[in-house]
């Protein structure tokens, strides 16, 4: 079993937690910290695509996968995003910022893409019709909140997978959503789940402190 001492041992002689990849999920969970300073080393398209492909393995109710991503590299645009994110420095310093959002309008418009291809035509049609009725009957605000809850599952995947792949991250909820939507062309009805800075760490990040299992769980 891994312990916090084991996680500390992963640092090695470099002093940076984000030097070693790949890691197991358990190792990544113990080692991960939010990082706000990044090395001037590019994150390649291949690395980003792999990260998002693996993030897409996250579960979602009815396999709806309502999460969407915008990958931002342009330095000028990152500067504007930094302003919209209350001047958080990692927005401009990280080589990549991923804006993650949930869009139920797009999801409902493309239900044929999420129904398993092995279902026969009648079953596919019945599944799509049932989802349209069930989800379409929800108030728009409730539907958006529900989708954002699903997207948060994928956000957890993204952070853990990035760490396992040797990439540091800083998830951010502090931003003006309307400004971010305008800058990135995100649909007005969508809910922004997080902005995530991604890169290679230029700092260790703050040492994490977590509750024990006994503090947060009961066994019955």
mmCIF file of N, CA and C in Angstrom, residues 26-90:
data_model
loop_
_atom_site.group_PDB
_atom_site.id
_atom_site.type_symbol
_atom_site.label_atom_id
_atom_site.label_comp_id
_atom_site.label_asym_id
_atom_site.label_seq_id
_atom_site.Cartn_x
_atom_site.Cartn_y
_atom_site.Cartn_z
ATOM 1 N N UNK A 26 -2.803 5.357 -8.236
ATOM 2 C CA UNK A 26 -2.573 5.579 -6.809
ATOM 3 C C UNK A 26 -1.399 6.530 -6.591
ATOM 4 N N UNK A 27 -0.337 6.347 -7.350
ATOM 5 C CA UNK A 27 0.825 7.237 -7.219
ATOM 6 C C UNK A 27 0.467 8.661 -7.614
ATOM 7 N N UNK A 28 -0.294 8.789 -8.704
ATOM 8 C CA UNK A 28 -0.686 10.122 -9.160
ATOM 9 C C UNK A 28 -1.580 10.811 -8.136
ATOM 10 N N UNK A 29 -2.495 10.065 -7.525
ATOM 11 C CA UNK A 29 -3.390 10.651 -6.534
ATOM 12 C C UNK A 29 -2.611 11.161 -5.328
ATOM 13 N N UNK A 30 -1.578 10.427 -4.917
ATOM 14 C CA UNK A 30 -0.788 10.837 -3.768
ATOM 15 C C UNK A 30 0.156 11.993 -4.094
ATOM 16 N N UNK A 31 0.624 12.042 -5.318
ATOM 17 C CA UNK A 31 1.641 13.033 -5.676
ATOM 18 C C UNK A 31 1.063 14.361 -6.154
ATOM 19 N N UNK A 32 -0.184 14.343 -6.674
ATOM 20 C CA UNK A 32 -0.696 15.538 -7.346
ATOM 21 C C UNK A 32 -0.855 16.745 -6.426
ATOM 22 N N UNK A 33 -0.425 17.891 -6.939
ATOM 23 C CA UNK A 33 -0.631 19.182 -6.286
ATOM 24 C C UNK A 33 -1.024 20.205 -7.350
ATOM 25 N N UNK A 34 -1.702 21.245 -6.941
ATOM 26 C CA UNK A 34 -1.986 22.333 -7.872
ATOM 27 C C UNK A 34 -0.727 23.170 -8.055
ATOM 28 N N UNK A 35 -0.363 23.392 -9.313
ATOM 29 C CA UNK A 35 0.879 24.081 -9.653
ATOM 30 C C UNK A 35 0.548 25.369 -10.389
ATOM 31 N N UNK A 36 1.188 26.453 -9.981
ATOM 32 C CA UNK A 36 0.893 27.763 -10.571
ATOM 33 C C UNK A 36 2.077 28.375 -11.318
ATOM 34 N N UNK A 37 3.215 27.670 -11.355
ATOM 35 C CA UNK A 37 4.384 28.125 -12.114
ATOM 36 C C UNK A 37 4.830 26.985 -13.024
ATOM 37 N N UNK A 38 5.097 27.312 -14.289
ATOM 38 C CA UNK A 38 5.358 26.283 -15.299
ATOM 39 C C UNK A 38 6.651 26.559 -16.055
ATOM 40 N N UNK A 39 7.303 25.471 -16.454
ATOM 41 C CA UNK A 39 8.497 25.584 -17.277
ATOM 42 C C UNK A 39 8.099 26.002 -18.698
ATOM 43 N N UNK A 40 9.027 26.642 -19.380
ATOM 44 C CA UNK A 40 8.787 27.074 -20.752
ATOM 45 C C UNK A 40 9.063 25.908 -21.704
ATOM 46 N N UNK A 41 8.255 24.868 -21.556
ATOM 47 C CA UNK A 41 8.363 23.658 -22.370
ATOM 48 C C UNK A 41 6.992 23.384 -22.972
ATOM 49 N N UNK A 42 6.885 23.249 -24.288
ATOM 50 C CA UNK A 42 5.571 23.047 -24.906
ATOM 51 C C UNK A 42 4.917 21.740 -24.463
ATOM 52 N N UNK A 43 3.608 21.758 -24.459
ATOM 53 C CA UNK A 43 2.804 20.542 -24.353
ATOM 54 C C UNK A 43 2.292 20.264 -25.755
ATOM 55 N N UNK A 44 2.649 19.132 -26.314
ATOM 56 C CA UNK A 44 2.367 18.866 -27.724
ATOM 57 C C UNK A 44 0.884 18.557 -27.956
ATOM 58 N N UNK A 45 0.474 18.687 -29.221
ATOM 59 C CA UNK A 45 -0.891 18.309 -29.579
ATOM 60 C C UNK A 45 -1.142 16.843 -29.253
ATOM 61 N N UNK A 46 -0.138 16.005 -29.485
ATOM 62 C CA UNK A 46 -0.288 14.580 -29.188
ATOM 63 C C UNK A 46 -0.546 14.358 -27.696
ATOM 64 N N UNK A 47 0.177 15.083 -26.852
ATOM 65 C CA UNK A 47 -0.022 14.952 -25.412
ATOM 66 C C UNK A 47 -1.414 15.416 -25.001
ATOM 67 N N UNK A 48 -1.862 16.526 -25.581
ATOM 68 C CA UNK A 48 -3.191 17.036 -25.239
ATOM 69 C C UNK A 48 -4.274 16.079 -25.724
ATOM 70 N N UNK A 49 -4.124 15.564 -26.937
ATOM 71 C CA UNK A 49 -5.122 14.637 -27.467
ATOM 72 C C UNK A 49 -5.202 13.365 -26.623
ATOM 73 N N UNK A 50 -4.048 12.858 -26.203
ATOM 74 C CA UNK A 50 -4.043 11.667 -25.350
ATOM 75 C C UNK A 50 -4.732 11.978 -24.014
ATOM 76 N N UNK A 51 -4.422 13.127 -23.443
ATOM 77 C CA UNK A 51 -5.042 13.518 -22.181
ATOM 78 C C UNK A 51 -6.561 13.588 -22.309
ATOM 79 N N UNK A 52 -7.052 14.212 -23.379
ATOM 80 C CA UNK A 52 -8.491 14.359 -23.543
ATOM 81 C C UNK A 52 -9.156 13.036 -23.921
ATOM 82 N N UNK A 53 -8.453 12.200 -24.685
ATOM 83 C CA UNK A 53 -9.007 10.892 -25.021
ATOM 84 C C UNK A 53 -9.201 10.048 -23.764
ATOM 85 N N UNK A 54 -8.201 10.046 -22.888
ATOM 86 C CA UNK A 54 -8.308 9.282 -21.648
ATOM 87 C C UNK A 54 -9.324 9.904 -20.702
ATOM 88 N N UNK A 55 -9.393 11.236 -20.672
ATOM 89 C CA UNK A 55 -10.409 11.909 -19.868
ATOM 90 C C UNK A 55 -11.808 11.496 -20.316
ATOM 91 N N UNK A 56 -11.965 11.313 -21.618
ATOM 92 C CA UNK A 56 -13.250 10.920 -22.173
ATOM 93 C C UNK A 56 -13.704 9.532 -21.776
ATOM 94 N N UNK A 57 -12.837 8.759 -21.109
ATOM 95 C CA UNK A 57 -13.231 7.452 -20.605
ATOM 96 C C UNK A 57 -14.032 7.564 -19.311
ATOM 97 N N UNK A 58 -14.173 8.765 -18.784
ATOM 98 C CA UNK A 58 -14.949 8.965 -17.555
ATOM 99 C C UNK A 58 -16.387 8.501 -17.765
ATOM 100 N N UNK A 59 -17.003 7.967 -16.723
ATOM 101 C CA UNK A 59 -18.403 7.543 -16.851
ATOM 102 C C UNK A 59 -19.351 8.732 -16.817
ATOM 103 N N UNK A 60 -20.500 8.553 -17.457
ATOM 104 C CA UNK A 60 -21.560 9.559 -17.382
ATOM 105 C C UNK A 60 -22.898 8.852 -17.503
ATOM 106 N N UNK A 61 -23.918 9.404 -16.873
ATOM 107 C CA UNK A 61 -25.247 8.807 -16.925
ATOM 108 C C UNK A 61 -25.716 8.717 -18.371
ATOM 109 N N UNK A 62 -26.225 7.552 -18.733
ATOM 110 C CA UNK A 62 -26.714 7.293 -20.094
ATOM 111 C C UNK A 62 -25.610 7.456 -21.140
ATOM 112 N N UNK A 63 -24.355 7.505 -20.708
ATOM 113 C CA UNK A 63 -23.226 7.718 -21.623
ATOM 114 C C UNK A 63 -23.346 9.037 -22.387
ATOM 115 N N UNK A 64 -23.940 10.044 -21.769
ATOM 116 C CA UNK A 64 -24.214 11.299 -22.478
ATOM 117 C C UNK A 64 -22.958 12.110 -22.770
ATOM 118 N N UNK A 65 -21.937 12.005 -21.926
ATOM 119 C CA UNK A 65 -20.669 12.712 -22.158
ATOM 120 C C UNK A 65 -20.910 14.194 -22.497
ATOM 121 N N UNK A 66 -21.528 14.953 -21.610
ATOM 122 C CA UNK A 66 -21.877 16.331 -21.945
ATOM 123 C C UNK A 66 -20.715 17.308 -21.887
ATOM 124 N N UNK A 67 -19.524 16.826 -21.532
ATOM 125 C CA UNK A 67 -18.367 17.717 -21.416
ATOM 126 C C UNK A 67 -17.807 18.095 -22.789
ATOM 127 N N UNK A 68 -17.297 19.306 -22.860
ATOM 128 C CA UNK A 68 -16.647 19.820 -24.056
ATOM 129 C C UNK A 68 -15.389 20.565 -23.623
ATOM 130 N N UNK A 69 -14.415 20.715 -24.532
ATOM 131 C CA UNK A 69 -13.132 21.313 -24.190
ATOM 132 C C UNK A 69 -12.711 22.330 -25.251
ATOM 133 N N UNK A 70 -12.092 23.391 -24.798
ATOM 134 C CA UNK A 70 -11.409 24.323 -25.699
ATOM 135 C C UNK A 70 -9.964 24.410 -25.216
ATOM 136 N N UNK A 71 -9.039 24.092 -26.110
ATOM 137 C CA UNK A 71 -7.603 24.087 -25.781
ATOM 138 C C UNK A 71 -7.012 25.412 -26.236
ATOM 139 N N UNK A 72 -6.492 26.175 -25.307
ATOM 140 C CA UNK A 72 -5.994 27.522 -25.601
ATOM 141 C C UNK A 72 -4.477 27.547 -25.492
ATOM 142 N N UNK A 73 -3.823 27.932 -26.594
ATOM 143 C CA UNK A 73 -2.371 28.095 -26.625
ATOM 144 C C UNK A 73 -1.959 29.542 -26.896
ATOM 145 N N UNK A 74 -2.778 30.256 -27.647
ATOM 146 C CA UNK A 74 -2.435 31.608 -28.078
ATOM 147 C C UNK A 74 -2.150 32.498 -26.871
ATOM 148 N N UNK A 75 -0.961 33.100 -26.866
ATOM 149 C CA UNK A 75 -0.536 33.853 -25.685
ATOM 150 C C UNK A 75 -1.392 35.097 -25.454
ATOM 151 N N UNK A 76 -1.789 35.748 -26.536
ATOM 152 C CA UNK A 76 -2.642 36.929 -26.388
ATOM 153 C C UNK A 76 -3.992 36.557 -25.778
ATOM 154 N N UNK A 77 -4.555 35.460 -26.251
ATOM 155 C CA UNK A 77 -5.837 35.006 -25.723
ATOM 156 C C UNK A 77 -5.698 34.567 -24.266
ATOM 157 N N UNK A 78 -4.587 33.913 -23.934
ATOM 158 C CA UNK A 78 -4.363 33.532 -22.544
ATOM 159 C C UNK A 78 -4.251 34.763 -21.650
ATOM 160 N N UNK A 79 -3.664 35.834 -22.183
ATOM 161 C CA UNK A 79 -3.589 37.071 -21.424
ATOM 162 C C UNK A 79 -4.972 37.634 -21.124
ATOM 163 N N UNK A 80 -5.864 37.559 -22.103
ATOM 164 C CA UNK A 80 -7.230 38.020 -21.885
ATOM 165 C C UNK A 80 -7.979 37.106 -20.907
ATOM 166 N N UNK A 81 -7.697 35.815 -21.013
ATOM 167 C CA UNK A 81 -8.304 34.875 -20.072
ATOM 168 C C UNK A 81 -7.816 35.135 -18.651
ATOM 169 N N UNK A 82 -6.541 35.491 -18.536
ATOM 170 C CA UNK A 82 -6.005 35.811 -17.212
ATOM 171 C C UNK A 82 -6.789 36.971 -16.585
ATOM 172 N N UNK A 83 -7.077 37.980 -17.377
ATOM 173 C CA UNK A 83 -7.869 39.099 -16.866
ATOM 174 C C UNK A 83 -9.252 38.629 -16.428
ATOM 175 N N UNK A 84 -9.851 37.728 -17.209
ATOM 176 C CA UNK A 84 -11.179 37.215 -16.876
ATOM 177 C C UNK A 84 -11.147 36.272 -15.675
ATOM 178 N N UNK A 85 -9.946 35.751 -15.375
ATOM 179 C CA UNK A 85 -9.775 34.822 -14.255
ATOM 180 C C UNK A 85 -9.144 35.524 -13.055
ATOM 181 N N UNK A 86 -9.457 36.798 -12.906
ATOM 182 C CA UNK A 86 -9.033 37.576 -11.740
ATOM 183 C C UNK A 86 -7.517 37.577 -11.560
ATOM 184 N N UNK A 87 -6.823 37.635 -12.707
ATOM 185 C CA UNK A 87 -5.375 37.814 -12.751
ATOM 186 C C UNK A 87 -4.588 36.638 -12.149
ATOM 187 N N UNK A 88 -5.118 35.440 -12.254
ATOM 188 C CA UNK A 88 -4.381 34.262 -11.795
ATOM 189 C C UNK A 88 -3.226 33.995 -12.770
ATOM 190 N N UNK A 89 -2.011 34.047 -12.259
ATOM 191 C CA UNK A 89 -0.833 34.044 -13.119
ATOM 192 C C UNK A 89 -0.691 32.782 -13.953
ATOM 193 N N UNK A 90 -1.169 31.637 -13.447
ATOM 194 C CA UNK A 90 -0.971 30.377 -14.165
ATOM 195 C C UNK A 90 -1.707 30.343 -15.493
#
